[in-house]
Amino acid sequence: RWLAKYWLSLLPLVQVGVTGSFGKTNTTKAIAQVLASKFKVVQTDINLDTIYNVPITALKARPCSQIVVFELGIDQKGEMDRHLQIVRPKIGVVTGITPVHSDEGHLGSLQNIIIEKRKLVEALPKDGLAVLNGDNINVRKMAGSSRAKVIFYGTDKKNCRIWAEKIINDINGLMFTMWVEKKAYLVKTKLLGGHHIYTCMAATAIAMELGLPMEKIISSLSNLNPLSGRLDVKPGPLGTTLIDDHLRANPESTKAGLLFLKDLKTKNWKIAVLGEMGELGEWEKEKHQEIGRASRSAEKK
């Protein structure tokens, strides 16, 4: 950890930090892939625990590197402080806040989750950038804690600088219209599920800030592929199609999977196999009931 901090201090890198209760890994990957069309980029490994991932990623940076993208996951009080001992982000992204890790064995409450993840926004310099999910009220409120410039992204065209509409889902990918600076762009990506409009918009906000032309951004988004175990399509038994979304279930990701299943147009049966969502604390009953209602809605469709 000491070596990682010292090594980063020697390199003139743009450091990007990504946190939130969901969507961090896909967003980190999307940001890195889009920026790699112009810059030499290092990103955190998608399969390592953040405690080890942050210093290892820092030590992977080289003098020729230009940007490093860190996924900053947390599930304990004070963990973001430990990340920020090494990382000095100029750009920060908060994907969304839900009661994941709100049980007593972890952060203890939704408010503690907000406080801990907000530290990333508070750490940004005046000449930095906070990229915030404008559709998530807990994230939107974080704008008041930032010294940096703030860009909201979401579906609210009145309050978001980057916003999406006309979202179309199918088994081959996602298509939507993305508005940026009052200009509309058609985005087609291989990512599955309407929630990935947020993945694409967060990556777009950072790429714009760092000077990438929109044509190159749209082209890079079209090449994004689903992560293994996160809404990726595989052949199933007996001629069926399996949509694998088994990794790290939380209320938002589970609802996103159900909505995707609901929107799929097919004459055949659609079957959802759902696991238990853990570490929700006092929200456990309410969030599981919420998923139950979402399942019934998908069933009617």
PDB file of C-alpha atoms in Angstrom:
ATOM      1  CA  ARG A   1       0.000   0.000   0.000  1.00  0.00           C
ATOM      2  CA  TRP A   2       2.847   2.414   0.801  1.00  0.00           C
ATOM      3  CA  LEU A   3       4.602   1.564  -2.455  1.00  0.00           C
ATOM      4  CA  ALA A   4       1.353   1.995  -4.396  1.00  0.00           C
ATOM      5  CA  LYS A   5       0.759   5.453  -2.906  1.00  0.00           C
ATOM      6  CA  TYR A   6       4.365   6.514  -3.576  1.00  0.00           C
ATOM      7  CA  TRP A   7       4.365   5.125  -7.120  1.00  0.00           C
ATOM      8  CA  LEU A   8       1.161   6.960  -8.046  1.00  0.00           C
ATOM      9  CA  SER A   9       2.585  10.207  -6.662  1.00  0.00           C
ATOM     10  CA  LEU A  10       5.414   9.975  -9.224  1.00  0.00           C
ATOM     11  CA  LEU A  11       3.157   9.593 -12.245  1.00  0.00           C
ATOM     12  CA  PRO A  12       1.210  12.456 -13.929  1.00  0.00           C
ATOM     13  CA  LEU A  13      -1.909  10.311 -14.310  1.00  0.00           C
ATOM     14  CA  VAL A  14      -5.556  11.309 -14.452  1.00  0.00           C
ATOM     15  CA  GLN A  15      -7.110   9.159 -11.732  1.00  0.00           C
ATOM     16  CA  VAL A  16     -10.778   8.158 -11.981  1.00  0.00           C
ATOM     17  CA  GLY A  17     -12.696   6.621  -9.054  1.00  0.00           C
ATOM     18  CA  VAL A  18     -15.988   4.730  -9.447  1.00  0.00           C
ATOM     19  CA  THR A  19     -18.213   3.851  -6.495  1.00  0.00           C
ATOM     20  CA  GLY A  20     -21.864   3.063  -5.779  1.00  0.00           C
ATOM     21  CA  SER A  21     -24.089   0.216  -4.642  1.00  0.00           C
ATOM     22  CA  PHE A  22     -24.460  -1.281  -8.120  1.00  0.00           C
ATOM     23  CA  GLY A  23     -23.047  -1.046 -11.623  1.00  0.00           C
ATOM     24  CA  LYS A  24     -19.475  -0.254 -10.558  1.00  0.00           C
ATOM     25  CA  THR A  25     -17.697  -2.999 -12.475  1.00  0.00           C
ATOM     26  CA  ASN A  26     -19.543  -2.459 -15.755  1.00  0.00           C
ATOM     27  CA  THR A  27     -19.108   1.304 -15.453  1.00  0.00           C
ATOM     28  CA  THR A  28     -15.388   0.976 -14.703  1.00  0.00           C
ATOM     29  CA  LYS A  29     -14.943  -1.299 -17.707  1.00  0.00           C
ATOM     30  CA  ALA A  30     -16.954   1.000 -19.987  1.00  0.00           C
ATOM     31  CA  ILE A  31     -15.008   4.093 -18.946  1.00  0.00           C
ATOM     32  CA  ALA A  32     -11.681   2.349 -19.484  1.00  0.00           C
ATOM     33  CA  GLN A  33     -12.680   0.898 -22.858  1.00  0.00           C
ATOM     34  CA  VAL A  34     -13.999   4.199 -24.222  1.00  0.00           C
ATOM     35  CA  LEU A  35     -10.964   6.164 -23.020  1.00  0.00           C
ATOM     36  CA  ALA A  36      -8.611   3.523 -24.421  1.00  0.00           C
ATOM     37  CA  SER A  37      -9.617   4.652 -27.908  1.00  0.00           C
ATOM     38  CA  LYS A  38      -7.393   7.697 -27.329  1.00  0.00           C
ATOM     39  CA  PHE A  39      -5.339   7.175 -24.152  1.00  0.00           C
ATOM     40  CA  LYS A  40      -3.180   4.519 -22.505  1.00  0.00           C
ATOM     41  CA  VAL A  41      -5.443   3.293 -19.711  1.00  0.00           C
ATOM     42  CA  VAL A  42      -5.019   1.043 -16.671  1.00  0.00           C
ATOM     43  CA  GLN A  43      -8.090  -0.294 -14.834  1.00  0.00           C
ATOM     44  CA  THR A  44      -8.836  -2.440 -11.798  1.00  0.00           C
ATOM     45  CA  ASP A  45      -9.245  -6.176 -12.288  1.00  0.00           C
ATOM     46  CA  ILE A  46     -12.922  -7.196 -12.460  1.00  0.00           C
ATOM     47  CA  ASN A  47     -12.459 -10.234 -10.194  1.00  0.00           C
ATOM     48  CA  LEU A  48     -10.320  -8.972  -7.299  1.00  0.00           C
ATOM     49  CA  ASP A  49     -11.511  -7.696  -3.930  1.00  0.00           C
ATOM     50  CA  THR A  50     -11.119  -3.907  -3.820  1.00  0.00           C
ATOM     51  CA  ILE A  51      -8.805  -3.990  -0.785  1.00  0.00           C
ATOM     52  CA  TYR A  52      -6.159  -5.710  -2.894  1.00  0.00           C
ATOM     53  CA  ASN A  53      -7.333  -4.386  -6.248  1.00  0.00           C
ATOM     54  CA  VAL A  54      -6.567  -0.728  -5.545  1.00  0.00           C
ATOM     55  CA  PRO A  55      -2.846  -1.066  -4.667  1.00  0.00           C
ATOM     56  CA  ILE A  56      -2.301  -3.738  -7.333  1.00  0.00           C
ATOM     57  CA  THR A  57      -3.865  -1.472  -9.975  1.00  0.00           C
ATOM     58  CA  ALA A  58      -1.708   1.449  -8.850  1.00  0.00           C
ATOM     59  CA  LEU A  59       1.421  -0.673  -9.215  1.00  0.00           C
ATOM     60  CA  LYS A  60       0.364  -1.781 -12.711  1.00  0.00           C
ATOM     61  CA  ALA A  61       0.544   1.828 -13.921  1.00  0.00           C
ATOM     62  CA  ARG A  62       3.601   2.715 -15.969  1.00  0.00           C
ATOM     63  CA  PRO A  63       5.291   6.008 -16.903  1.00  0.00           C
ATOM     64  CA  CYS A  64       3.658   5.712 -20.333  1.00  0.00           C
ATOM     65  CA  SER A  65       0.176   5.334 -18.771  1.00  0.00           C
ATOM     66  CA  GLN A  66      -2.124   8.347 -18.990  1.00  0.00           C
ATOM     67  CA  ILE A  67      -5.283   7.359 -17.103  1.00  0.00           C
ATOM     68  CA  VAL A  68      -6.047   4.887 -14.331  1.00  0.00           C
ATOM     69  CA  VAL A  69      -9.635   3.882 -13.526  1.00  0.00           C
ATOM     70  CA  PHE A  70     -10.270   2.514 -10.024  1.00  0.00           C
ATOM     71  CA  GLU A  71     -13.362   0.625  -8.890  1.00  0.00           C
ATOM     72  CA  LEU A  72     -13.784   1.690  -5.241  1.00  0.00           C
ATOM     73  CA  GLY A  73     -16.089  -0.798  -3.582  1.00  0.00           C
ATOM     74  CA  ILE A  74     -16.722  -0.614   0.155  1.00  0.00           C
ATOM     75  CA  ASP A  75     -18.624  -2.615   2.758  1.00  0.00           C
ATOM     76  CA  GLN A  76     -17.095  -1.360   6.022  1.00  0.00           C
ATOM     77  CA  LYS A  77     -16.846   2.010   7.761  1.00  0.00           C
ATOM     78  CA  GLY A  78     -13.579   3.780   6.994  1.00  0.00           C
ATOM     79  CA  GLU A  79     -12.873   1.676   3.907  1.00  0.00           C
ATOM     80  CA  MET A  80     -13.178   4.604   1.493  1.00  0.00           C
ATOM     81  CA  ASP A  81     -10.627   6.493   3.600  1.00  0.00           C
ATOM     82  CA  ARG A  82      -8.222   3.598   3.078  1.00  0.00           C
ATOM     83  CA  HIS A  83      -8.773   3.740  -0.684  1.00  0.00           C
ATOM     84  CA  LEU A  84      -8.226   7.507  -0.703  1.00  0.00           C
ATOM     85  CA  GLN A  85      -4.906   7.097   1.103  1.00  0.00           C
ATOM     86  CA  ILE A  86      -3.668   5.655  -2.196  1.00  0.00           C
ATOM     87  CA  VAL A  87      -6.007   7.095  -4.831  1.00  0.00           C
ATOM     88  CA  ARG A  88      -6.148  10.828  -5.543  1.00  0.00           C
ATOM     89  CA  PRO A  89      -9.052  11.002  -7.994  1.00  0.00           C
ATOM     90  CA  LYS A  90      -9.584  13.998 -10.232  1.00  0.00           C
ATOM     91  CA  ILE A  91     -12.802  12.444 -11.577  1.00  0.00           C
ATOM     92  CA  GLY A  92     -15.349  10.597  -9.458  1.00  0.00           C
ATOM     93  CA  VAL A  93     -18.437   8.594 -10.470  1.00  0.00           C
ATOM     94  CA  VAL A  94     -21.282   7.523  -8.176  1.00  0.00           C
ATOM     95  CA  THR A  95     -23.534   5.009  -9.934  1.00  0.00           C
ATOM     96  CA  GLY A  96     -26.331   4.787  -7.357  1.00  0.00           C
ATOM     97  CA  ILE A  97     -27.092   4.118  -3.690  1.00  0.00           C
ATOM     98  CA  THR A  98     -29.217   1.278  -2.292  1.00  0.00           C
ATOM     99  CA  PRO A  99     -29.193  -0.494   1.111  1.00  0.00           C
ATOM    100  CA  VAL A 100     -26.571  -3.080   0.060  1.00  0.00           C
ATOM    101  CA  HIS A 101     -24.229  -3.806   3.042  1.00  0.00           C
ATOM    102  CA  SER A 102     -26.586  -2.001   5.427  1.00  0.00           C
ATOM    103  CA  ASP A 103     -26.655  -4.938   7.868  1.00  0.00           C
ATOM    104  CA  GLU A 104     -24.941  -4.763  11.265  1.00  0.00           C
ATOM    105  CA  GLY A 105     -21.981  -6.816  10.076  1.00  0.00           C
ATOM    106  CA  HIS A 106     -21.134  -4.192   7.475  1.00  0.00           C
ATOM    107  CA  LEU A 107     -22.090  -0.502   7.262  1.00  0.00           C
ATOM    108  CA  GLY A 108     -25.117  -0.733   9.549  1.00  0.00           C
ATOM    109  CA  SER A 109     -27.539   1.648   7.820  1.00  0.00           C
ATOM    110  CA  LEU A 110     -28.397   3.350   4.553  1.00  0.00           C
ATOM    111  CA  GLN A 111     -27.161   6.652   5.961  1.00  0.00           C
ATOM    112  CA  ASN A 112     -23.749   5.163   6.700  1.00  0.00           C
ATOM    113  CA  ILE A 113     -23.566   3.902   3.120  1.00  0.00           C
ATOM    114  CA  ILE A 114     -24.255   7.417   1.847  1.00  0.00           C
ATOM    115  CA  ILE A 115     -21.678   8.971   4.177  1.00  0.00           C
ATOM    116  CA  GLU A 116     -18.987   6.479   3.191  1.00  0.00           C
ATOM    117  CA  LYS A 117     -19.497   6.642  -0.577  1.00  0.00           C
ATOM    118  CA  ARG A 118     -19.898  10.431  -0.507  1.00  0.00           C
ATOM    119  CA  LYS A 119     -16.259  10.676   0.613  1.00  0.00           C
ATOM    120  CA  LEU A 120     -15.209  10.118  -2.994  1.00  0.00           C
ATOM    121  CA  VAL A 121     -17.159  13.204  -4.103  1.00  0.00           C
ATOM    122  CA  GLU A 122     -15.799  15.237  -1.184  1.00  0.00           C
ATOM    123  CA  ALA A 123     -12.216  14.305  -2.101  1.00  0.00           C
ATOM    124  CA  LEU A 124     -12.376  15.695  -5.642  1.00  0.00           C
ATOM    125  CA  PRO A 125     -10.348  18.880  -6.307  1.00  0.00           C
ATOM    126  CA  LYS A 126     -11.838  22.161  -7.507  1.00  0.00           C
ATOM    127  CA  ASP A 127     -10.648  21.478 -11.048  1.00  0.00           C
ATOM    128  CA  GLY A 128     -12.072  17.961 -10.951  1.00  0.00           C
ATOM    129  CA  LEU A 129     -15.343  16.418 -12.090  1.00  0.00           C
ATOM    130  CA  ALA A 130     -18.143  14.604 -10.238  1.00  0.00           C
ATOM    131  CA  VAL A 131     -20.279  12.403 -12.507  1.00  0.00           C
ATOM    132  CA  LEU A 132     -23.488  11.600 -10.630  1.00  0.00           C
ATOM    133  CA  ASN A 133     -26.570   9.493 -11.357  1.00  0.00           C
ATOM    134  CA  GLY A 134     -29.243  12.180 -11.401  1.00  0.00           C
ATOM    135  CA  ASP A 135     -32.077   9.644 -11.185  1.00  0.00           C
ATOM    136  CA  ASN A 136     -30.949   8.411  -7.760  1.00  0.00           C
ATOM    137  CA  ILE A 137     -31.986  10.909  -5.083  1.00  0.00           C
ATOM    138  CA  ASN A 138     -29.288   9.803  -2.630  1.00  0.00           C
ATOM    139  CA  VAL A 139     -26.615  10.400  -5.256  1.00  0.00           C
ATOM    140  CA  ARG A 140     -28.120  13.641  -6.522  1.00  0.00           C
ATOM    141  CA  LYS A 141     -27.856  15.155  -3.040  1.00  0.00           C
ATOM    142  CA  MET A 142     -24.094  14.526  -3.085  1.00  0.00           C
ATOM    143  CA  ALA A 143     -23.625  17.403  -5.529  1.00  0.00           C
ATOM    144  CA  GLY A 144     -23.733  19.805  -2.594  1.00  0.00           C
ATOM    145  CA  SER A 145     -20.669  18.105  -1.104  1.00  0.00           C
ATOM    146  CA  SER A 146     -18.477  18.586  -4.162  1.00  0.00           C
ATOM    147  CA  ARG A 147     -15.975  21.346  -4.866  1.00  0.00           C
ATOM    148  CA  ALA A 148     -15.646  19.985  -8.393  1.00  0.00           C
ATOM    149  CA  LYS A 149     -17.816  20.550 -11.436  1.00  0.00           C
ATOM    150  CA  VAL A 150     -20.859  18.258 -11.437  1.00  0.00           C
ATOM    151  CA  ILE A 151     -22.452  16.455 -14.387  1.00  0.00           C
ATOM    152  CA  PHE A 152     -25.749  14.642 -13.810  1.00  0.00           C
ATOM    153  CA  TYR A 153     -26.772  11.801 -16.097  1.00  0.00           C
ATOM    154  CA  GLY A 154     -30.086   9.929 -16.191  1.00  0.00           C
ATOM    155  CA  THR A 155     -33.546  10.038 -17.753  1.00  0.00           C
ATOM    156  CA  ASP A 156     -34.648  13.436 -16.401  1.00  0.00           C
ATOM    157  CA  LYS A 157     -34.074  15.819 -19.287  1.00  0.00           C
ATOM    158  CA  LYS A 158     -34.763  18.898 -17.139  1.00  0.00           C
ATOM    159  CA  ASN A 159     -32.033  18.212 -14.599  1.00  0.00           C
ATOM    160  CA  CYS A 160     -29.495  15.988 -16.388  1.00  0.00           C
ATOM    161  CA  ARG A 161     -26.858  17.283 -18.785  1.00  0.00           C
ATOM    162  CA  ILE A 162     -26.722  13.832 -20.395  1.00  0.00           C
ATOM    163  CA  TRP A 163     -30.019  11.980 -20.627  1.00  0.00           C
ATOM    164  CA  ALA A 164     -31.559   9.004 -22.386  1.00  0.00           C
ATOM    165  CA  GLU A 165     -34.878   8.169 -24.018  1.00  0.00           C
ATOM    166  CA  LYS A 166     -36.425   5.701 -26.526  1.00  0.00           C
ATOM    167  CA  ILE A 167     -34.839   2.682 -24.868  1.00  0.00           C
ATOM    168  CA  ILE A 168     -35.159  -0.600 -26.778  1.00  0.00           C
ATOM    169  CA  ASN A 169     -34.065  -3.959 -25.325  1.00  0.00           C
ATOM    170  CA  ASP A 170     -33.651  -7.299 -27.027  1.00  0.00           C
ATOM    171  CA  ILE A 171     -31.525 -10.420 -26.825  1.00  0.00           C
ATOM    172  CA  ASN A 172     -28.894  -8.897 -29.115  1.00  0.00           C
ATOM    173  CA  GLY A 173     -28.271  -5.748 -27.107  1.00  0.00           C
ATOM    174  CA  LEU A 174     -29.494  -2.307 -26.135  1.00  0.00           C
ATOM    175  CA  MET A 175     -30.393   0.690 -28.276  1.00  0.00           C
ATOM    176  CA  PHE A 176     -31.369   4.172 -27.078  1.00  0.00           C
ATOM    177  CA  THR A 177     -31.193   7.853 -27.886  1.00  0.00           C
ATOM    178  CA  MET A 178     -28.657   9.785 -25.809  1.00  0.00           C
ATOM    179  CA  TRP A 179     -28.929  13.562 -25.574  1.00  0.00           C
ATOM    180  CA  VAL A 180     -25.721  15.503 -24.979  1.00  0.00           C
ATOM    181  CA  GLU A 181     -25.589  19.300 -25.060  1.00  0.00           C
ATOM    182  CA  LYS A 182     -29.000  19.410 -26.838  1.00  0.00           C
ATOM    183  CA  LYS A 183     -27.806  17.012 -29.543  1.00  0.00           C
ATOM    184  CA  ALA A 184     -29.231  13.515 -29.990  1.00  0.00           C
ATOM    185  CA  TYR A 185     -27.071  10.451 -30.668  1.00  0.00           C
ATOM    186  CA  LEU A 186     -28.219   6.905 -31.412  1.00  0.00           C
ATOM    187  CA  VAL A 187     -26.364   4.444 -29.182  1.00  0.00           C
ATOM    188  CA  LYS A 188     -26.248   0.727 -29.998  1.00  0.00           C
ATOM    189  CA  THR A 189     -24.394  -1.568 -27.616  1.00  0.00           C
ATOM    190  CA  LYS A 190     -24.105  -5.304 -27.022  1.00  0.00           C
ATOM    191  CA  LEU A 191     -24.808  -4.787 -23.317  1.00  0.00           C
ATOM    192  CA  LEU A 192     -28.115  -6.317 -22.231  1.00  0.00           C
ATOM    193  CA  GLY A 193     -30.680  -4.490 -20.102  1.00  0.00           C
ATOM    194  CA  GLY A 194     -32.052  -0.969 -19.975  1.00  0.00           C
ATOM    195  CA  HIS A 195     -29.996  -0.148 -16.863  1.00  0.00           C
ATOM    196  CA  HIS A 196     -26.913   0.028 -19.082  1.00  0.00           C
ATOM    197  CA  ILE A 197     -28.024   3.415 -20.369  1.00  0.00           C
ATOM    198  CA  TYR A 198     -26.405   4.631 -17.119  1.00  0.00           C
ATOM    199  CA  THR A 199     -23.198   2.710 -17.847  1.00  0.00           C
ATOM    200  CA  CYS A 200     -22.952   4.338 -21.269  1.00  0.00           C
ATOM    201  CA  MET A 201     -23.827   7.842 -20.079  1.00  0.00           C
ATOM    202  CA  ALA A 202     -21.259   7.811 -17.260  1.00  0.00           C
ATOM    203  CA  ALA A 203     -18.536   6.759 -19.692  1.00  0.00           C
ATOM    204  CA  THR A 204     -19.677   9.444 -22.146  1.00  0.00           C
ATOM    205  CA  ALA A 205     -19.499  12.204 -19.522  1.00  0.00           C
ATOM    206  CA  ILE A 206     -15.877  11.405 -18.680  1.00  0.00           C
ATOM    207  CA  ALA A 207     -14.814  10.906 -22.289  1.00  0.00           C
ATOM    208  CA  MET A 208     -16.305  14.300 -23.213  1.00  0.00           C
ATOM    209  CA  GLU A 209     -14.474  15.959 -20.322  1.00  0.00           C
ATOM    210  CA  LEU A 210     -11.192  14.498 -21.555  1.00  0.00           C
ATOM    211  CA  GLY A 211     -11.714  15.687 -25.112  1.00  0.00           C
ATOM    212  CA  LEU A 212     -12.918  12.655 -27.051  1.00  0.00           C
ATOM    213  CA  PRO A 213     -15.186  13.456 -30.021  1.00  0.00           C
ATOM    214  CA  MET A 214     -18.718  12.067 -29.832  1.00  0.00           C
ATOM    215  CA  GLU A 215     -18.213   9.940 -32.944  1.00  0.00           C
ATOM    216  CA  LYS A 216     -15.381   8.049 -31.254  1.00  0.00           C
ATOM    217  CA  ILE A 217     -17.365   7.715 -28.016  1.00  0.00           C
ATOM    218  CA  ILE A 218     -20.416   6.244 -29.802  1.00  0.00           C
ATOM    219  CA  SER A 219     -18.197   3.835 -31.722  1.00  0.00           C
ATOM    220  CA  SER A 220     -16.491   2.646 -28.522  1.00  0.00           C
ATOM    221  CA  LEU A 221     -19.833   2.124 -26.753  1.00  0.00           C
ATOM    222  CA  SER A 222     -20.960  -0.119 -29.618  1.00  0.00           C
ATOM    223  CA  ASN A 223     -18.081  -2.499 -28.852  1.00  0.00           C
ATOM    224  CA  LEU A 224     -18.926  -3.051 -25.159  1.00  0.00           C
ATOM    225  CA  ASN A 225     -19.748  -6.658 -24.281  1.00  0.00           C
ATOM    226  CA  PRO A 226     -21.555  -8.099 -21.225  1.00  0.00           C
ATOM    227  CA  LEU A 227     -19.404  -9.317 -18.346  1.00  0.00           C
ATOM    228  CA  SER A 228     -19.558 -13.021 -17.575  1.00  0.00           C
ATOM    229  CA  GLY A 229     -22.376 -13.763 -15.151  1.00  0.00           C
ATOM    230  CA  ARG A 230     -23.961 -10.334 -15.585  1.00  0.00           C
ATOM    231  CA  LEU A 231     -26.762 -10.559 -18.118  1.00  0.00           C
ATOM    232  CA  ASP A 232     -24.773 -12.495 -20.682  1.00  0.00           C
ATOM    233  CA  VAL A 233     -26.428 -14.954 -23.067  1.00  0.00           C
ATOM    234  CA  LYS A 234     -25.431 -18.614 -23.208  1.00  0.00           C
ATOM    235  CA  PRO A 235     -26.946 -21.724 -24.815  1.00  0.00           C
ATOM    236  CA  GLY A 236     -29.074 -23.627 -22.307  1.00  0.00           C
ATOM    237  CA  PRO A 237     -30.209 -27.267 -22.186  1.00  0.00           C
ATOM    238  CA  LEU A 238     -32.841 -28.702 -24.538  1.00  0.00           C
ATOM    239  CA  GLY A 239     -32.651 -25.843 -27.003  1.00  0.00           C
ATOM    240  CA  THR A 240     -33.263 -23.127 -24.407  1.00  0.00           C
ATOM    241  CA  THR A 241     -31.482 -19.790 -24.045  1.00  0.00           C
ATOM    242  CA  LEU A 242     -29.867 -19.035 -20.689  1.00  0.00           C
ATOM    243  CA  ILE A 243     -29.425 -15.422 -19.574  1.00  0.00           C
ATOM    244  CA  ASP A 244     -26.794 -15.665 -16.849  1.00  0.00           C
ATOM    245  CA  ASP A 245     -27.042 -12.912 -14.222  1.00  0.00           C
ATOM    246  CA  HIS A 246     -25.976 -14.836 -11.130  1.00  0.00           C
ATOM    247  CA  LEU A 247     -23.234 -12.594  -9.749  1.00  0.00           C
ATOM    248  CA  ARG A 248     -23.693 -10.267  -6.743  1.00  0.00           C
ATOM    249  CA  ALA A 249     -27.444  -9.855  -6.548  1.00  0.00           C
ATOM    250  CA  ASN A 250     -28.779  -6.631  -5.037  1.00  0.00           C
ATOM    251  CA  PRO A 251     -32.219  -5.000  -5.327  1.00  0.00           C
ATOM    252  CA  GLU A 252     -31.341  -2.810  -8.305  1.00  0.00           C
ATOM    253  CA  SER A 253     -29.502  -5.474 -10.290  1.00  0.00           C
ATOM    254  CA  THR A 254     -32.250  -8.028  -9.637  1.00  0.00           C
ATOM    255  CA  LYS A 255     -34.961  -5.606 -10.778  1.00  0.00           C
ATOM    256  CA  ALA A 256     -32.888  -4.770 -13.859  1.00  0.00           C
ATOM    257  CA  GLY A 257     -32.674  -8.461 -14.752  1.00  0.00           C
ATOM    258  CA  LEU A 258     -36.423  -8.929 -14.284  1.00  0.00           C
ATOM    259  CA  LEU A 259     -37.216  -5.865 -16.399  1.00  0.00           C
ATOM    260  CA  PHE A 260     -34.975  -7.187 -19.143  1.00  0.00           C
ATOM    261  CA  LEU A 261     -36.751 -10.545 -19.016  1.00  0.00           C
ATOM    262  CA  LYS A 262     -40.116  -8.774 -19.071  1.00  0.00           C
ATOM    263  CA  ASP A 263     -39.199  -6.768 -22.169  1.00  0.00           C
ATOM    264  CA  LEU A 264     -37.990  -9.765 -24.168  1.00  0.00           C
ATOM    265  CA  LYS A 265     -40.402 -10.545 -26.977  1.00  0.00           C
ATOM    266  CA  THR A 266     -40.912 -14.293 -27.313  1.00  0.00           C
ATOM    267  CA  LYS A 267     -43.757 -16.780 -27.645  1.00  0.00           C
ATOM    268  CA  ASN A 268     -41.948 -19.202 -25.376  1.00  0.00           C
ATOM    269  CA  TRP A 269     -41.840 -19.509 -21.587  1.00  0.00           C
ATOM    270  CA  LYS A 270     -39.689 -17.066 -19.632  1.00  0.00           C
ATOM    271  CA  ILE A 271     -38.461 -18.452 -16.301  1.00  0.00           C
ATOM    272  CA  ALA A 272     -36.607 -16.438 -13.644  1.00  0.00           C
ATOM    273  CA  VAL A 273     -34.527 -18.336 -11.061  1.00  0.00           C
ATOM    274  CA  LEU A 274     -33.802 -15.913  -8.215  1.00  0.00           C
ATOM    275  CA  GLY A 275     -31.455 -16.233  -5.261  1.00  0.00           C
ATOM    276  CA  GLU A 276     -31.562 -14.565  -1.876  1.00  0.00           C
ATOM    277  CA  MET A 277     -30.184 -11.034  -1.568  1.00  0.00           C
ATOM    278  CA  GLY A 278     -27.921 -10.678   1.454  1.00  0.00           C
ATOM    279  CA  GLU A 279     -26.527  -7.877   3.628  1.00  0.00           C
ATOM    280  CA  LEU A 280     -29.650  -5.681   3.502  1.00  0.00           C
ATOM    281  CA  GLY A 281     -30.109  -5.237   7.248  1.00  0.00           C
ATOM    282  CA  GLU A 282     -33.411  -3.619   8.230  1.00  0.00           C
ATOM    283  CA  TRP A 283     -34.311  -3.353   4.514  1.00  0.00           C
ATOM    284  CA  GLU A 284     -34.221  -7.131   4.009  1.00  0.00           C
ATOM    285  CA  LYS A 285     -37.971  -7.830   4.171  1.00  0.00           C
ATOM    286  CA  GLU A 286     -39.022  -4.714   2.250  1.00  0.00           C
ATOM    287  CA  LYS A 287     -36.549  -5.234  -0.592  1.00  0.00           C
ATOM    288  CA  HIS A 288     -37.372  -8.916  -1.029  1.00  0.00           C
ATOM    289  CA  GLN A 289     -41.081  -8.059  -1.148  1.00  0.00           C
ATOM    290  CA  GLU A 290     -40.283  -5.362  -3.712  1.00  0.00           C
ATOM    291  CA  ILE A 291     -38.569  -7.976  -5.880  1.00  0.00           C
ATOM    292  CA  GLY A 292     -41.580 -10.257  -5.414  1.00  0.00           C
ATOM    293  CA  ARG A 293     -43.854  -7.555  -6.806  1.00  0.00           C
ATOM    294  CA  ALA A 294     -41.461  -6.983  -9.702  1.00  0.00           C
ATOM    295  CA  SER A 295     -41.485 -10.724 -10.409  1.00  0.00           C
ATOM    296  CA  ARG A 296     -45.273 -10.771 -10.550  1.00  0.00           C
ATOM    297  CA  SER A 297     -45.232  -7.814 -12.927  1.00  0.00           C
ATOM    298  CA  ALA A 298     -42.777  -9.639 -15.182  1.00  0.00           C
ATOM    299  CA  GLU A 299     -44.943 -12.768 -14.990  1.00  0.00           C
ATOM    300  CA  LYS A 300     -47.993 -10.844 -16.245  1.00  0.00           C
ATOM    301  CA  LYS A 301     -46.010  -9.597 -19.197  1.00  0.00           C
TER     302      LYS A 301
END
